[in-house]
Short mmCIF file of C-alpha atoms in Angstrom, two decimals:
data_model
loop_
_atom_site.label_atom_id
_atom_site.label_comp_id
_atom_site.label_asym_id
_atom_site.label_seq_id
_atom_site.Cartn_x
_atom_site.Cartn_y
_atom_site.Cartn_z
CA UNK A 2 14.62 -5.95 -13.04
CA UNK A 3 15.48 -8.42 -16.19
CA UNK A 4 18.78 -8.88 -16.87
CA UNK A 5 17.96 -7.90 -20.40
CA UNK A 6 16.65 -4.33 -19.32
CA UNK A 7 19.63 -3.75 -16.81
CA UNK A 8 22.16 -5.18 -19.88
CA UNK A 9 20.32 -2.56 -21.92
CA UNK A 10 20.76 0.13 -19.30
CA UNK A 11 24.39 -0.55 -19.14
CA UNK A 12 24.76 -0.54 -22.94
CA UNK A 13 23.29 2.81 -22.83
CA UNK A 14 25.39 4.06 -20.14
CA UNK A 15 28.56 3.39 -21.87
CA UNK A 16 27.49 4.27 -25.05
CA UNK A 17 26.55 7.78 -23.40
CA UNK A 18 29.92 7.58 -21.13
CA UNK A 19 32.37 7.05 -24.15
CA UNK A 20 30.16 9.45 -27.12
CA UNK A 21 30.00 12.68 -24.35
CA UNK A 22 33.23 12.01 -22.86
CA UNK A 23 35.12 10.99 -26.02
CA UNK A 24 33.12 13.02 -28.33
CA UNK A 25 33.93 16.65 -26.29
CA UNK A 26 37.17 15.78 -26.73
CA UNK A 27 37.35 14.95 -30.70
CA UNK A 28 35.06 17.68 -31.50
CA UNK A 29 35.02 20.04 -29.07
CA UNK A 30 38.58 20.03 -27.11
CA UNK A 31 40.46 22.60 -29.77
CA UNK A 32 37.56 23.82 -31.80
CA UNK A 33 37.76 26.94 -33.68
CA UNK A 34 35.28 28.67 -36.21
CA UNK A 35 35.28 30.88 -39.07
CA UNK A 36 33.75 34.14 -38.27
CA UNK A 37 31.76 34.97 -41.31
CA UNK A 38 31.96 38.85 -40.34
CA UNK A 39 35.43 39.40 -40.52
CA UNK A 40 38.13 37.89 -43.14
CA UNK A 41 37.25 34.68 -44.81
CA UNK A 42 40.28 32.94 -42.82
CA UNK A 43 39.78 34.62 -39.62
CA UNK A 44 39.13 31.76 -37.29
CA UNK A 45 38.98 31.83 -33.26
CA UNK A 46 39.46 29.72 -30.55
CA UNK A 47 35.88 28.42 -28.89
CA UNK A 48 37.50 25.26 -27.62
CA UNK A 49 36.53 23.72 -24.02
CA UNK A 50 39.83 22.54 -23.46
CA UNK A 51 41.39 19.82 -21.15
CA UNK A 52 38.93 21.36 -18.02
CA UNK A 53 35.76 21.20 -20.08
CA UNK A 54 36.81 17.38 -21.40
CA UNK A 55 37.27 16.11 -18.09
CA UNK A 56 33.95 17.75 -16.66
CA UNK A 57 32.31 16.19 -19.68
CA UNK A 58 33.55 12.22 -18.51
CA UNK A 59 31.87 13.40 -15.28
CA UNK A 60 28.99 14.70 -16.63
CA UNK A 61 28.20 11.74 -18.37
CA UNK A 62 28.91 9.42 -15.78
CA UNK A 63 26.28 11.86 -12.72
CA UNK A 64 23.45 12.03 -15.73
CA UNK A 65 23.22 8.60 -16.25
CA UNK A 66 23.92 7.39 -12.96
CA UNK A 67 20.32 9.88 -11.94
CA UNK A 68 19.22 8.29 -15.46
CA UNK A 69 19.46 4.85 -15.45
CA UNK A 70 21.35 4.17 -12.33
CA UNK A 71 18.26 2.58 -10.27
CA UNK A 72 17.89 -0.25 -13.29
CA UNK A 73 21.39 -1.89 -13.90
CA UNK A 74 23.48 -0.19 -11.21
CA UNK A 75 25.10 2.36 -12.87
CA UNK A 76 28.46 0.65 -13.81
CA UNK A 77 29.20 1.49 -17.17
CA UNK A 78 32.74 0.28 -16.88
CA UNK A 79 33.94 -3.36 -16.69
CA UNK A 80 36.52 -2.18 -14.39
CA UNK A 81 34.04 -1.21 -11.27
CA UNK A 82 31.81 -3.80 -12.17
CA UNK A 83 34.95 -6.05 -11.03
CA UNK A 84 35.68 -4.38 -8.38
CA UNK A 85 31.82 -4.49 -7.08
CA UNK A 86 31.93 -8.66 -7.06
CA UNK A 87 35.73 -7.72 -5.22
CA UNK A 88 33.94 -5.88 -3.21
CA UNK A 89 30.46 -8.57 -2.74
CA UNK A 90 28.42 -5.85 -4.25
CA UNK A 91 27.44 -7.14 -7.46
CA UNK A 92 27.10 -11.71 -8.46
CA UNK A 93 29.68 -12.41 -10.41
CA UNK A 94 27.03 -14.62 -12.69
CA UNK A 95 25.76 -11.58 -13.68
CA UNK A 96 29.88 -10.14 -14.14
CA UNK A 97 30.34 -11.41 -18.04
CA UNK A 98 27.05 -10.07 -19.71
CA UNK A 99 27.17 -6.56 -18.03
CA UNK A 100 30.79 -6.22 -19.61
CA UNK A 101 29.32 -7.66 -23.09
CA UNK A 102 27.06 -5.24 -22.65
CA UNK A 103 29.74 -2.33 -22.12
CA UNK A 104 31.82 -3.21 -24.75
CA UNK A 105 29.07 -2.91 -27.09
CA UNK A 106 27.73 0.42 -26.53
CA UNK A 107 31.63 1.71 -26.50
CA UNK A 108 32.55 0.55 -29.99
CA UNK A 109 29.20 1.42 -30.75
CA UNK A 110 29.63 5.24 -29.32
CA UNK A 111 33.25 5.39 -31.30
CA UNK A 112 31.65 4.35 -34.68
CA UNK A 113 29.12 6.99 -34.06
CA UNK A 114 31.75 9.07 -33.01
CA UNK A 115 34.17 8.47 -36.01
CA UNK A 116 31.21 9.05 -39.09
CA UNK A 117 30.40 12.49 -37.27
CA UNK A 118 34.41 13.66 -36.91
CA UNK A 119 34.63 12.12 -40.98
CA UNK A 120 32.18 15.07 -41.84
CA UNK A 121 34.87 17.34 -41.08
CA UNK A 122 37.17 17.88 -44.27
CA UNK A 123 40.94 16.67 -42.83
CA UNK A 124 40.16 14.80 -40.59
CA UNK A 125 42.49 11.31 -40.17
CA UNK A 126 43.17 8.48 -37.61
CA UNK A 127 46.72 9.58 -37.56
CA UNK A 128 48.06 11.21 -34.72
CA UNK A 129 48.67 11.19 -31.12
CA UNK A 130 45.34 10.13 -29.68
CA UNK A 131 42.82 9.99 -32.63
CA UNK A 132 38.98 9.04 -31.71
CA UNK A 133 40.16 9.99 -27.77
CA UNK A 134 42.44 6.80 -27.59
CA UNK A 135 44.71 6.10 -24.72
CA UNK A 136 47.99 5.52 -25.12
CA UNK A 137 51.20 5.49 -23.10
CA UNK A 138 55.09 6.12 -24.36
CA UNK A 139 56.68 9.38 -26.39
CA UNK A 140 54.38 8.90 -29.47
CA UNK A 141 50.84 8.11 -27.72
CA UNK A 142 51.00 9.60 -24.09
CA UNK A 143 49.78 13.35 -24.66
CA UNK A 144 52.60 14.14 -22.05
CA UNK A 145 55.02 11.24 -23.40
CA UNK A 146 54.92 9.26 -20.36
CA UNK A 147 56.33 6.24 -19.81
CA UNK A 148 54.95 2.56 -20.08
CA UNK A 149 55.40 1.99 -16.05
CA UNK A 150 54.01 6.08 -15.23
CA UNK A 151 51.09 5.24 -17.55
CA UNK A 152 50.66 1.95 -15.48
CA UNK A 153 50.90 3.25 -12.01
CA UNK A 154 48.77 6.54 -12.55
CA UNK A 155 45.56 3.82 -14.26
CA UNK A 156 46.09 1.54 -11.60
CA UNK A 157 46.11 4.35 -8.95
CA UNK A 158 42.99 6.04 -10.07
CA UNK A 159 41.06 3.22 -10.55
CA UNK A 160 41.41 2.12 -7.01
CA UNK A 161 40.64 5.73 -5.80
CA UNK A 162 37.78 5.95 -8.52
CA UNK A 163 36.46 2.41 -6.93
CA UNK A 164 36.88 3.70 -3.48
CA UNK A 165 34.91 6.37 -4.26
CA UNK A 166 31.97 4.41 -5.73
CA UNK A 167 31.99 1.73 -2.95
CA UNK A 168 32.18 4.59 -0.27
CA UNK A 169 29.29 6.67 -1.50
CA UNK A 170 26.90 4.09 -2.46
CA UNK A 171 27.26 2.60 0.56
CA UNK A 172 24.40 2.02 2.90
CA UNK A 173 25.78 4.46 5.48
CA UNK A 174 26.50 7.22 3.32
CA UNK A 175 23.88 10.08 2.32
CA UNK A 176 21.21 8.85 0.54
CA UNK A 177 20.89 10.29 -2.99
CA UNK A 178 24.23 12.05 -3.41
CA UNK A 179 26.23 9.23 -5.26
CA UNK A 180 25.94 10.25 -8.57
CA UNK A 181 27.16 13.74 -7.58
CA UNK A 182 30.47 12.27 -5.65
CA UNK A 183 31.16 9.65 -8.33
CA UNK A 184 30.55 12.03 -11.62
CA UNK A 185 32.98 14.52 -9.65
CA UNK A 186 35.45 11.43 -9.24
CA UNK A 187 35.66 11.31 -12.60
CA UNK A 188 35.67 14.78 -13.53
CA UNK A 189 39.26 14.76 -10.93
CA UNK A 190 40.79 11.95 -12.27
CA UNK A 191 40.75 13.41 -15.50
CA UNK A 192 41.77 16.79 -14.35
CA UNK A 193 45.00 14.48 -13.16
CA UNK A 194 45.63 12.45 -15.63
CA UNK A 195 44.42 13.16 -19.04
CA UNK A 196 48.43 15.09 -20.16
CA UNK A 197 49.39 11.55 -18.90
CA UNK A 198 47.38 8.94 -20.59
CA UNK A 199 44.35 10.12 -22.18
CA UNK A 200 42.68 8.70 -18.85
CA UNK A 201 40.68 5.55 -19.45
CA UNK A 202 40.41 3.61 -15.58
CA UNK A 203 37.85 2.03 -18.07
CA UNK A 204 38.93 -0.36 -20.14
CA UNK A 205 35.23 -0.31 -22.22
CA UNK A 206 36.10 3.29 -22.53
CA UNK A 207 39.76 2.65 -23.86
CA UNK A 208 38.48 -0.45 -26.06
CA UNK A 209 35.70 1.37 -28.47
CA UNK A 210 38.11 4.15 -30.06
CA UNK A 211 40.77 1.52 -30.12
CA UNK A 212 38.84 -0.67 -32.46
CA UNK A 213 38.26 2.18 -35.16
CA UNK A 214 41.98 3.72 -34.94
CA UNK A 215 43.73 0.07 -35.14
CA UNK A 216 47.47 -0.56 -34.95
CA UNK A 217 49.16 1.26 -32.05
CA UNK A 218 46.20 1.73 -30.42
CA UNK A 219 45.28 -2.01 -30.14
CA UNK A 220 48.57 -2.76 -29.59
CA UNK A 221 48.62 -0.85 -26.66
CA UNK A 222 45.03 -1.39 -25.52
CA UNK A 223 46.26 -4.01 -22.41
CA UNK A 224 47.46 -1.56 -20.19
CA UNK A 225 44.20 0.32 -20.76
CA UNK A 226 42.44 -3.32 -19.36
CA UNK A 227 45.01 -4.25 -16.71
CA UNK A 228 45.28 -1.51 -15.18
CA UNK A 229 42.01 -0.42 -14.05
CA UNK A 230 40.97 -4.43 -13.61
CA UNK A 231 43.85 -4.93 -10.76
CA UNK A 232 43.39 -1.66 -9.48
CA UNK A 233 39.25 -2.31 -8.83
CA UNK A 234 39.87 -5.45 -7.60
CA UNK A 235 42.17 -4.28 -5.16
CA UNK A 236 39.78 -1.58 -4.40
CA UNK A 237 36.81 -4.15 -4.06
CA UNK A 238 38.77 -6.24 -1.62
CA UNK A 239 40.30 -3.85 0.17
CA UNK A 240 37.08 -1.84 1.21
CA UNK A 241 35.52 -4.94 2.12
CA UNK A 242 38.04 -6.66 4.31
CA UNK A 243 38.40 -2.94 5.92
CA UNK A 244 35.47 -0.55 5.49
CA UNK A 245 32.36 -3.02 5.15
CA UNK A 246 30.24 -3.84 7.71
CA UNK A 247 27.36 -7.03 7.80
CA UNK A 248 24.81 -5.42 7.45
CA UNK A 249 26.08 -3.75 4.12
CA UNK A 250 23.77 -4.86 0.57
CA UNK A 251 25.35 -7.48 -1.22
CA UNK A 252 24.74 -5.88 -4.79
CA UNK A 253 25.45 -2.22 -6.24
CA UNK A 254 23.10 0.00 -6.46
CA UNK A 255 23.37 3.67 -7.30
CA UNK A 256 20.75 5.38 -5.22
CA UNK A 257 18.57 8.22 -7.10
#
């Protein structure tokens, strides 16, 4: 496959990633509605919640992985795609483009994201985590966690999340069950750490809401790409030097 087409894939991965995952929690999380058959005020609460945001990162992540998975690798987040070359999965020649390509269809899933929340009379940029954002500290964790909790619980995840990846895609594992395992990774780690730090372990993911909210959220945006990049790369080495055998592929590839 061109790199083009598996760029493309990975574009629309992330842009699918950040706009379900993101998007259930901006417009979906605390939703309530009008009921038109009882008092004009009388609103109740339809809202998914913190559960039904963090099955909808997973979600995203198992659909496209079936989707497109079999044409770029399934990545969708700069962070595993560094911890696949860690790992000897993935050519690092190919490493720069595929996170150009991620960082693209994030900011472009958060301006979608942002002109559809606009529609909604009130809305504003102000707040806690606007747009989904990740943030860390009393004003921007949703828990107020601190800068080195924040830190450790990305880092922590991302290596898990990596391990995870690397483990099920591997040659010896069942064939065709990846997506499943990874897009239930993700639904976990969210289930753990969203009250903490929004939960990014992908700093595409973190960057694309960032970029529309500004200030804080910028300001704070490298822990949100440190994290996750150490964490992968010690998850990518680590596997290797200890789980991998030679007769392991070289490159990623999520099996369908």
């Amino acid at each position: 496959m061109s790199l083009y087409k598996r760029c493309l894939a990975e574009f629309i991965g992330t842009f699918w990633l950040v706009f379900g995952g993101c998007g259930s929690a901006v417009l979906a999380a605390a939703f309530t509605a009008n009921s038109a058959k009882l008092a004009e005020n009388t609103r109740f609460p339809l809202g998914i919640g913190l559960v039904g945001v963090s099955l909808a990162f997973g979600l995203t992540v198992l659909t496209m992985a079936y989707a497109i998975g079999h044409i770029s690798g399934g990545h969708f987040n700069p962070a595993v795609s560094i911890g696949l070359v860690a790992a000897k999965r993935f050519p690092s020649s190919d490493l720069f483009v595929y996170i150009g390509s991620q960082i693209f269809g994030s900011v472009a899933a958060a301006g979608v994201l942002y002109f559809i929340a606009s529609g909604k009379p009130g809305f504003t940029l102000s707040g806690t985590n606007p747009l989904a954002t990740n943030g860390y500290g009393l004003d921007h964790s949703p828990g107020g966690y601190s800068l080195l909790a924040c830190f450790i619980a990305e880092l922590v995840l991302t290596f898990l999340f990596l391990l995870i990846i690397l483990g099920a895609t591997d040659h010896r594992a069942p064939q065709g069950f990846a997506p499943i395992a990874i897009g239930l990774g993700l639904t976990l780690i969210h289930l753990i750490s969203i009250p903490v730090t929004n939960t990014s372990v992908n700093p595409a993911r973190s960057l694309g809401p960032a970029m529309f909210v500004g200030s804080w959220a910028i300001q704070q945006l490298w822990l949100f790409w440190l994290a996750p990049i150490v964490g992968a790369f010690l998850a990518g080495t680590f596997y290797h030097q200890v789980f991998e055998t030679p007769s392991s592929k070289h490159f990623s590839e999520i099996k369908d």
